[in-house]
Each structure stands twice: as C-alpha cells, then as structure tokens.
PDB file of C-alpha atoms in Angstrom:
ATOM      1  CA  MET G  21      -8.720  25.977  -6.760  1.00  0.00           C
ATOM      2  CA  LYS G  22      -7.924  29.503  -5.568  1.00  0.00           C
ATOM      3  CA  ARG G  23      -5.728  29.906  -2.510  1.00  0.00           C
ATOM      4  CA  VAL G  24      -8.552  31.441  -0.488  1.00  0.00           C
ATOM      5  CA  ASP G  25     -10.842  28.508  -1.351  1.00  0.00           C
ATOM      6  CA  ARG G  26      -8.205  25.991  -0.279  1.00  0.00           C
ATOM      7  CA  TYR G  27      -7.668  27.637   3.091  1.00  0.00           C
ATOM      8  CA  GLY G  28     -11.419  28.086   3.424  1.00  0.00           C
ATOM      9  CA  ILE G  29     -11.950  24.310   3.258  1.00  0.00           C
ATOM     10  CA  GLU G  30      -9.147  23.641   5.714  1.00  0.00           C
ATOM     11  CA  ALA G  31     -10.513  26.277   8.094  1.00  0.00           C
ATOM     12  CA  LEU G  32     -14.013  24.786   7.870  1.00  0.00           C
ATOM     13  CA  VAL G  33     -12.747  21.310   8.728  1.00  0.00           C
ATOM     14  CA  LEU G  34     -10.616  22.576  11.628  1.00  0.00           C
ATOM     15  CA  ILE G  35     -13.470  24.656  13.052  1.00  0.00           C
ATOM     16  CA  GLY G  36     -15.823  21.689  12.762  1.00  0.00           C
ATOM     17  CA  LEU G  37     -13.396  19.407  14.610  1.00  0.00           C
ATOM     18  CA  GLY G  38     -12.870  22.051  17.283  1.00  0.00           C
ATOM     19  CA  VAL G  39     -16.617  22.401  17.853  1.00  0.00           C
ATOM     20  CA  LEU G  40     -17.003  18.623  18.139  1.00  0.00           C
ATOM     21  CA  PHE G  41     -14.165  18.370  20.676  1.00  0.00           C
ATOM     22  CA  LEU G  42     -15.722  21.175  22.697  1.00  0.00           C
ATOM     23  CA  LEU G  43     -19.142  19.526  22.703  1.00  0.00           C
ATOM     24  CA  GLN G  44     -17.602  16.214  23.713  1.00  0.00           C
ATOM     25  CA  ASN G  45     -15.664  17.805  26.569  1.00  0.00           C
ATOM     26  CA  LEU G  46     -18.916  19.385  27.776  1.00  0.00           C
ATOM     27  CA  GLY G  47     -20.425  15.896  27.904  1.00  0.00           C
ATOM     28  CA  LEU G  48     -23.155  16.636  25.379  1.00  0.00           C
ATOM     29  CA  PHE G  49     -22.588  13.569  23.193  1.00  0.00           C
ATOM     30  CA  GLY G  50     -23.475  10.970  25.785  1.00  0.00           C
ATOM     31  CA  GLY G  51     -23.299   7.405  24.484  1.00  0.00           C
ATOM     32  CA  VAL G  52     -23.310   8.352  20.812  1.00  0.00           C
ATOM     33  CA  ALA G  53     -19.887  10.012  20.764  1.00  0.00           C
ATOM     34  CA  SER G  54     -18.284   7.304  18.606  1.00  0.00           C
ATOM     35  CA  LEU G  55     -21.088   7.466  16.056  1.00  0.00           C
ATOM     36  CA  ILE G  56     -20.871  11.264  15.865  1.00  0.00           C
ATOM     37  CA  TRP G  57     -17.099  11.161  15.377  1.00  0.00           C
ATOM     38  CA  THR G  58     -17.449   8.495  12.695  1.00  0.00           C
ATOM     39  CA  ILE G  59     -19.934  10.657  10.790  1.00  0.00           C
ATOM     40  CA  ALA G  60     -17.765  13.753  11.320  1.00  0.00           C
ATOM     41  CA  PHE G  61     -14.614  12.203   9.841  1.00  0.00           C
ATOM     42  CA  LEU G  62     -16.538  10.704   6.938  1.00  0.00           C
ATOM     43  CA  ALA G  63     -18.132  14.088   6.276  1.00  0.00           C
ATOM     44  CA  GLY G  64     -14.733  15.784   6.477  1.00  0.00           C
ATOM     45  CA  GLY G  65     -13.298  13.364   3.930  1.00  0.00           C
ATOM     46  CA  ALA G  66     -16.288  13.876   1.670  1.00  0.00           C
ATOM     47  CA  THR G  67     -15.771  17.649   1.893  1.00  0.00           C
ATOM     48  CA  PHE G  68     -12.288  17.390   0.429  1.00  0.00           C
ATOM     49  CA  LEU G  69     -13.459  14.999  -2.298  1.00  0.00           C
ATOM     50  CA  VAL G  70     -16.277  17.364  -3.244  1.00  0.00           C
ATOM     51  CA  ALA G  71     -13.722  20.179  -3.442  1.00  0.00           C
ATOM     52  CA  PHE G  72     -11.697  18.079  -5.891  1.00  0.00           C
ATOM     53  CA  ALA G  73     -14.811  17.194  -7.909  1.00  0.00           C
ATOM     54  CA  ARG G  74     -15.646  20.892  -8.242  1.00  0.00           C
ATOM     55  CA  ASN G  75     -12.124  21.763  -9.335  1.00  0.00           C
ATOM     56  CA  PRO G  76      -9.924  18.855 -10.542  1.00  0.00           C
ATOM     57  CA  ALA G  77      -6.885  21.138 -10.355  1.00  0.00           C
ATOM     58  CA  SER G  78      -7.089  20.802  -6.565  1.00  0.00           C
ATOM     59  CA  TRP G  79      -5.688  17.268  -6.660  1.00  0.00           C
ATOM     60  CA  TRP G  80      -4.060  17.829  -3.265  1.00  0.00           C
ATOM     61  CA  ALA G  81      -7.529  17.501  -1.669  1.00  0.00           C
ATOM     62  CA  LEU G  82      -7.599  13.796  -2.537  1.00  0.00           C
ATOM     63  CA  ILE G  83      -4.930  12.932   0.049  1.00  0.00           C
ATOM     64  CA  PRO G  84      -6.570  14.487   3.164  1.00  0.00           C
ATOM     65  CA  GLY G  85      -9.939  13.386   1.799  1.00  0.00           C
ATOM     66  CA  PHE G  86      -9.060   9.703   1.714  1.00  0.00           C
ATOM     67  CA  CYS G  87      -7.126  10.048   4.979  1.00  0.00           C
ATOM     68  CA  LEU G  88     -10.217  11.349   6.808  1.00  0.00           C
ATOM     69  CA  LEU G  89     -12.394   8.710   5.168  1.00  0.00           C
ATOM     70  CA  GLY G  90      -9.955   6.069   6.411  1.00  0.00           C
ATOM     71  CA  ILE G  91     -10.151   7.379   9.973  1.00  0.00           C
ATOM     72  CA  GLY G  92     -13.947   7.410   9.744  1.00  0.00           C
ATOM     73  CA  LEU G  93     -14.017   3.824   8.496  1.00  0.00           C
ATOM     74  CA  ILE G  94     -11.725   2.700  11.309  1.00  0.00           C
ATOM     75  CA  MET G  95     -13.914   4.360  13.920  1.00  0.00           C
ATOM     76  CA  GLY G  96     -16.988   2.778  12.373  1.00  0.00           C
ATOM     77  CA  LEU G  97     -15.367  -0.652  12.371  1.00  0.00           C
ATOM     78  CA  ASN G  98     -14.285  -0.358  15.994  1.00  0.00           C
ATOM     79  CA  GLU G  99     -17.746   0.853  17.023  1.00  0.00           C
ATOM     80  CA  PHE G 100     -19.971  -1.577  15.153  1.00  0.00           C
ATOM     81  CA  PHE G 101     -17.607  -4.501  14.412  1.00  0.00           C
ATOM     82  CA  PRO G 102     -15.003  -4.410  17.223  1.00  0.00           C
ATOM     83  CA  VAL G 103     -13.564  -7.848  16.458  1.00  0.00           C
ATOM     84  CA  ALA G 104     -13.005  -7.039  12.785  1.00  0.00           C
ATOM     85  CA  GLY G 105     -11.792  -3.579  13.714  1.00  0.00           C
ATOM     86  CA  GLY G 106      -9.044  -5.002  15.888  1.00  0.00           C
ATOM     87  CA  VAL G 107      -7.717  -7.004  12.925  1.00  0.00           C
ATOM     88  CA  TRP G 108      -8.396  -4.745   9.972  1.00  0.00           C
ATOM     89  CA  SER G 109      -8.078  -1.181  11.311  1.00  0.00           C
ATOM     90  CA  GLY G 110      -4.424  -0.690  10.376  1.00  0.00           C
ATOM     91  CA  ALA G 111      -4.840  -2.292   6.966  1.00  0.00           C
ATOM     92  CA  VAL G 112      -7.957  -0.241   6.192  1.00  0.00           C
ATOM     93  CA  PHE G 113      -6.224   3.041   7.031  1.00  0.00           C
ATOM     94  CA  LEU G 114      -3.119   2.226   4.987  1.00  0.00           C
ATOM     95  CA  ALA G 115      -5.254   1.033   2.075  1.00  0.00           C
ATOM     96  CA  MET G 116      -7.283   4.258   2.117  1.00  0.00           C
ATOM     97  CA  LEU G 117      -4.094   6.342   2.082  1.00  0.00           C
ATOM     98  CA  SER G 118      -2.865   4.236  -0.826  1.00  0.00           C
ATOM     99  CA  LEU G 119      -6.142   4.809  -2.626  1.00  0.00           C
ATOM    100  CA  GLY G 120      -5.680   8.547  -2.165  1.00  0.00           C
ATOM    101  CA  PHE G 121      -2.328   8.493  -3.950  1.00  0.00           C
ATOM    102  CA  TRP G 122      -3.706   6.244  -6.702  1.00  0.00           C
ATOM    103  CA  ALA G 123      -6.464   8.827  -7.163  1.00  0.00           C
ATOM    104  CA  VAL G 124      -3.825  11.587  -7.407  1.00  0.00           C
ATOM    105  CA  TYR G 125      -2.146   9.692 -10.247  1.00  0.00           C
ATOM    106  CA  LEU G 126      -5.402   8.937 -12.028  1.00  0.00           C
ATOM    107  CA  ALA G 127      -6.405  12.605 -11.776  1.00  0.00           C
ATOM    108  CA  GLY G 128      -3.274  13.552 -13.730  1.00  0.00           C
ATOM    109  CA  ARG G 129      -1.019  10.974 -15.383  1.00  0.00           C
ATOM    110  CA  GLU G 130       1.902  13.409 -15.240  1.00  0.00           C
ATOM    111  CA  ARG G 131       1.950  12.850 -11.467  1.00  0.00           C
ATOM    112  CA  TRP G 132       3.586   9.433 -11.829  1.00  0.00           C
ATOM    113  CA  TRP G 133       5.431   9.955  -8.549  1.00  0.00           C
ATOM    114  CA  ALA G 134       2.173   9.274  -6.674  1.00  0.00           C
ATOM    115  CA  VAL G 135       2.383   5.605  -7.730  1.00  0.00           C
ATOM    116  CA  ILE G 136       5.423   5.089  -5.459  1.00  0.00           C
ATOM    117  CA  PRO G 137       3.773   6.051  -2.119  1.00  0.00           C
ATOM    118  CA  ALA G 138       0.608   4.310  -3.336  1.00  0.00           C
ATOM    119  CA  GLY G 139       2.528   1.066  -3.819  1.00  0.00           C
ATOM    120  CA  VAL G 140       4.421   1.422  -0.538  1.00  0.00           C
ATOM    121  CA  LEU G 141       1.218   1.974   1.458  1.00  0.00           C
ATOM    122  CA  LEU G 142      -0.602  -0.863  -0.299  1.00  0.00           C
ATOM    123  CA  THR G 143       2.303  -3.198   0.451  1.00  0.00           C
ATOM    124  CA  LEU G 144       2.282  -2.166   4.117  1.00  0.00           C
ATOM    125  CA  ALA G 145      -1.484  -2.763   4.232  1.00  0.00           C
ATOM    126  CA  LEU G 146      -0.950  -6.291   2.898  1.00  0.00           C
ATOM    127  CA  ILE G 147       1.816  -6.948   5.422  1.00  0.00           C
ATOM    128  CA  THR G 148      -0.465  -5.719   8.216  1.00  0.00           C
ATOM    129  CA  VAL G 149      -3.174  -8.181   7.151  1.00  0.00           C
ATOM    130  CA  LEU G 150      -0.714 -11.068   6.866  1.00  0.00           C
ATOM    131  CA  THR G 151       0.808 -10.244  10.254  1.00  0.00           C
ATOM    132  CA  GLU G 152      -2.629 -10.485  11.863  1.00  0.00           C
ATOM    133  CA  THR G 153      -3.726 -13.620  10.013  1.00  0.00           C
ATOM    134  CA  VAL G 154      -0.578 -15.716   9.427  1.00  0.00           C
ATOM    135  CA  ALA G 155       1.123 -16.822  12.605  1.00  0.00           C
ATOM    136  CA  SER G 156       4.943 -16.586  12.802  1.00  0.00           C
ATOM    137  CA  ALA G 157       5.224 -15.607   9.144  1.00  0.00           C
ATOM    138  CA  GLU G 158       8.472 -14.147   7.792  1.00  0.00           C
ATOM    139  CA  LEU G 159       7.168 -11.292   5.688  1.00  0.00           C
ATOM    140  CA  GLY G 160      10.257  -9.276   4.810  1.00  0.00           C
ATOM    141  CA  TRP G 161      10.147 -10.659   1.282  1.00  0.00           C
ATOM    142  CA  VAL G 162       6.591  -9.325   0.841  1.00  0.00           C
ATOM    143  CA  PHE G 163       7.839  -5.762   1.308  1.00  0.00           C
ATOM    144  CA  PHE G 164      10.583  -6.154  -1.305  1.00  0.00           C
ATOM    145  CA  LEU G 165       8.134  -7.874  -3.652  1.00  0.00           C
ATOM    146  CA  GLY G 166       5.696  -4.982  -3.328  1.00  0.00           C
ATOM    147  CA  MET G 167       8.461  -2.441  -3.931  1.00  0.00           C
ATOM    148  CA  GLY G 168       9.714  -4.359  -6.949  1.00  0.00           C
ATOM    149  CA  LEU G 169       6.255  -4.536  -8.484  1.00  0.00           C
ATOM    150  CA  THR G 170       5.674  -0.838  -7.762  1.00  0.00           C
ATOM    151  CA  PHE G 171       8.842   0.321  -9.522  1.00  0.00           C
ATOM    152  CA  GLY G 172       8.335  -2.209 -12.308  1.00  0.00           C
ATOM    153  CA  LEU G 173       4.879  -0.779 -12.908  1.00  0.00           C
ATOM    154  CA  LEU G 174       6.095   2.778 -13.517  1.00  0.00           C
ATOM    155  CA  PRO G 175       7.325   2.333 -17.124  1.00  0.00           C
ATOM    156  CA  LEU G 176       4.159   0.379 -18.014  1.00  0.00           C
ATOM    157  CA  LEU G 177       1.575   2.909 -16.873  1.00  0.00           C
ATOM    158  CA  PRO G 178       0.153   5.281 -19.488  1.00  0.00           C
ATOM    159  CA  GLY G 179       1.351   8.840 -19.219  1.00  0.00           C
ATOM    160  CA  PRO G 180       3.254  11.571 -21.033  1.00  0.00           C
ATOM    161  CA  GLU G 181       6.610  10.779 -19.411  1.00  0.00           C
ATOM    162  CA  GLN G 182       6.392   7.038 -18.881  1.00  0.00           C
ATOM    163  CA  HIS G 183       8.963   6.382 -21.614  1.00  0.00           C
ATOM    164  CA  LYS G 184      11.489   8.278 -19.456  1.00  0.00           C
ATOM    165  CA  LEU G 185      10.919   6.019 -16.476  1.00  0.00           C
ATOM    166  CA  ARG G 186      12.871   3.001 -17.664  1.00  0.00           C
ATOM    167  CA  TRP G 187      15.351   3.733 -14.878  1.00  0.00           C
ATOM    168  CA  ALA G 188      12.714   2.289 -12.526  1.00  0.00           C
ATOM    169  CA  LEU G 189      13.413  -1.176 -13.920  1.00  0.00           C
ATOM    170  CA  ILE G 190      16.794  -1.167 -12.126  1.00  0.00           C
ATOM    171  CA  PRO G 191      15.431  -0.771  -8.562  1.00  0.00           C
ATOM    172  CA  ALA G 192      12.561  -3.078  -9.574  1.00  0.00           C
ATOM    173  CA  GLY G 193      15.004  -5.830 -10.504  1.00  0.00           C
ATOM    174  CA  VAL G 194      17.033  -5.344  -7.321  1.00  0.00           C
ATOM    175  CA  MET G 195      13.920  -5.417  -5.127  1.00  0.00           C
ATOM    176  CA  LEU G 196      12.516  -8.518  -6.819  1.00  0.00           C
ATOM    177  CA  ALA G 197      15.869 -10.289  -6.507  1.00  0.00           C
ATOM    178  CA  MET G 198      15.943  -9.422  -2.798  1.00  0.00           C
ATOM    179  CA  ALA G 199      12.401 -10.767  -2.411  1.00  0.00           C
ATOM    180  CA  LEU G 200      13.298 -14.071  -4.064  1.00  0.00           C
ATOM    181  CA  LEU G 201      16.483 -14.383  -2.010  1.00  0.00           C
ATOM    182  CA  MET G 202      14.690 -13.700   1.281  1.00  0.00           C
ATOM    183  CA  LEU G 203      11.896 -16.103   0.321  1.00  0.00           C
ATOM    184  CA  ALA G 204      14.410 -18.825  -0.555  1.00  0.00           C
ATOM    185  CA  LEU G 205      16.279 -18.317   2.726  1.00  0.00           C
ATOM    186  CA  SER G 206      13.180 -18.218   4.906  1.00  0.00           C
ATOM    187  CA  GLU G 207      13.095 -21.159   7.302  1.00  0.00           C
ATOM    188  CA  PRO G 208      10.085 -23.081   5.864  1.00  0.00           C
ATOM    189  CA  ILE G 209      11.298 -22.736   2.269  1.00  0.00           C
ATOM    190  CA  PHE G 210      14.938 -23.388   3.147  1.00  0.00           C
ATOM    191  CA  ASN G 211      14.055 -26.513   5.128  1.00  0.00           C
ATOM    192  CA  MET G 212      12.410 -27.901   1.996  1.00  0.00           C
ATOM    193  CA  LEU G 213      14.869 -26.480  -0.511  1.00  0.00           C
ATOM    194  CA  TRP G 214      18.114 -28.030   0.690  1.00  0.00           C
ATOM    195  CA  PRO G 215      16.771 -31.617   0.961  1.00  0.00           C
ATOM    196  CA  LEU G 216      15.283 -31.286  -2.530  1.00  0.00           C
ATOM    197  CA  THR G 217      18.640 -30.005  -3.757  1.00  0.00           C
ATOM    198  CA  LEU G 218      20.383 -33.051  -2.272  1.00  0.00           C
ATOM    199  CA  ILE G 219      17.811 -35.388  -3.843  1.00  0.00           C
ATOM    200  CA  LEU G 220      18.215 -33.802  -7.283  1.00  0.00           C
ATOM    201  CA  ALA G 221      21.998 -33.925  -6.954  1.00  0.00           C
ATOM    202  CA  GLY G 222      21.809 -37.612  -5.982  1.00  0.00           C
ATOM    203  CA  LEU G 223      19.540 -38.399  -8.936  1.00  0.00           C
ATOM    204  CA  TYR G 224      21.949 -36.651 -11.286  1.00  0.00           C
ATOM    205  CA  VAL G 225      24.944 -38.552  -9.882  1.00  0.00           C
ATOM    206  CA  GLY G 226      23.027 -41.843 -10.140  1.00  0.00           C
ATOM    207  CA  TYR G 227      22.061 -41.053 -13.719  1.00  0.00           C
ATOM    208  CA  ARG G 228      25.713 -40.366 -14.602  1.00  0.00           C
ATOM    209  CA  ALA G 229      26.759 -43.632 -12.951  1.00  0.00           C
ATOM    210  CA  LEU G 230      24.141 -45.754 -14.713  1.00  0.00           C
ATOM    211  CA  ARG G 231      24.364 -44.104 -18.104  1.00  0.00           C
ATOM    212  CA  PRO G 232      25.870 -46.416 -20.703  1.00  0.00           C
ATOM    213  CA  ARG G 233      29.416 -45.440 -21.569  1.00  0.00           C
ATOM    214  CA  HIS G 234      30.416 -45.268 -25.229  1.00  0.00           C
ATOM    215  CA  GLN G 235      33.199 -47.584 -26.116  1.00  0.00           C
ATOM    216  CA  LEU G 236      36.151 -45.923 -27.731  1.00  0.00           C
TER     217      LEU G 236
END
C-alpha cells in the first residue's frame, strides 16, 4: 500500500472517531450511544481489514483492524450481554489481538516473529478466563506453559527460515521446565505429591524387606 493510502485510512478513522465524539458531546446520540460506538469500532476494524484485502502488502493493517474489532466486540458484549461481558471482556480483547498477530504470520510466513506476541496474548487471554472462572487458582505455571509451547512451535511452523529457528527450543525447554516445577510446587499438587512419594517409598522399602534373599 502506498504511503498516502496508509495515512489516508488512518486519517479517515481518526476523523470518524472525532465526529462521533463531537456528536456524543452534543447529546445527539441519546440512549443509543453504546450501539453507535459498537458499530463504529466494528466498522473501523473492518476498514483496516478491507485495506489489507485490497493490498496484502499492507499487513500492518491487520493489527489495528483486529484491535478495533476487539473493542467493538467488548462494547457489544457489555451492552447486550452485561453479565458475560464482565467475565469475558478482557479475554475477548486479548484473543482478538492475538488473532491479529496470527493473521500477520499467515499473511507472510517470513514474519515468524509475529507468532511470539500471538502466543503471549493468547496465553494471557487464557489466564484471564481461568482467573475469572477458577477460584483461588495458582496460574503462574500456565504462563510459562504458554510461553514454552509458543517458542517450541517456532521451528515446527512452515516458512522459509524455520530451519534457522532451532534456537527457540532452548527457551521452550526452560519455560516448560519452569511450568512443570511451578505446577509440582503448587499447594494442591504438592499436598498430594509428598504423601504419594512417602507411600511409594514405603512400598519400595517393604518390597526390599520381603524380597527373598539369595543364599550364598
């Protein structure tokens, strides 16, 4: 996309948002302000995605496009499904940002770097959901697990430079080891793990004591 076209899209979106804010401040929206803003953000996101569809070289448009779509979805959830919106808003926004970076990678496999923020954001979205739905959960291990899987995925994805990304297996291994360690040391797992360890140790000692000894 030419430079003038890129700034033209950004200018159009900014002018549109400015007009909407002005109309709202003048009190012209009445009771449909939330609906109008939902449609506006969804339309703004669609504008960037259309710009990418017209010129795939403008891959940058995918990130603000999915960002605006995420904001529009959140506003729609809070307006029409307030209970669900209170639980899912953060996760929806993070997931949409993640989807934007996944789209950047899929639009050009040489942009493997986009997989890293995509994995980070998707992991944070999952943690947000678990925080809202699982009471008193220790979720630090989920973050390290997500990071480990993200880095471990890099050498496996198709692309022209994926064979050069074997270095990613090192941070992947470290992150996965951290996840397993934190999971093992978490209170619910640890409270079950050490009694089971004692039981297994006792069974082994009993087996050694009862095993027939060979006469010399």
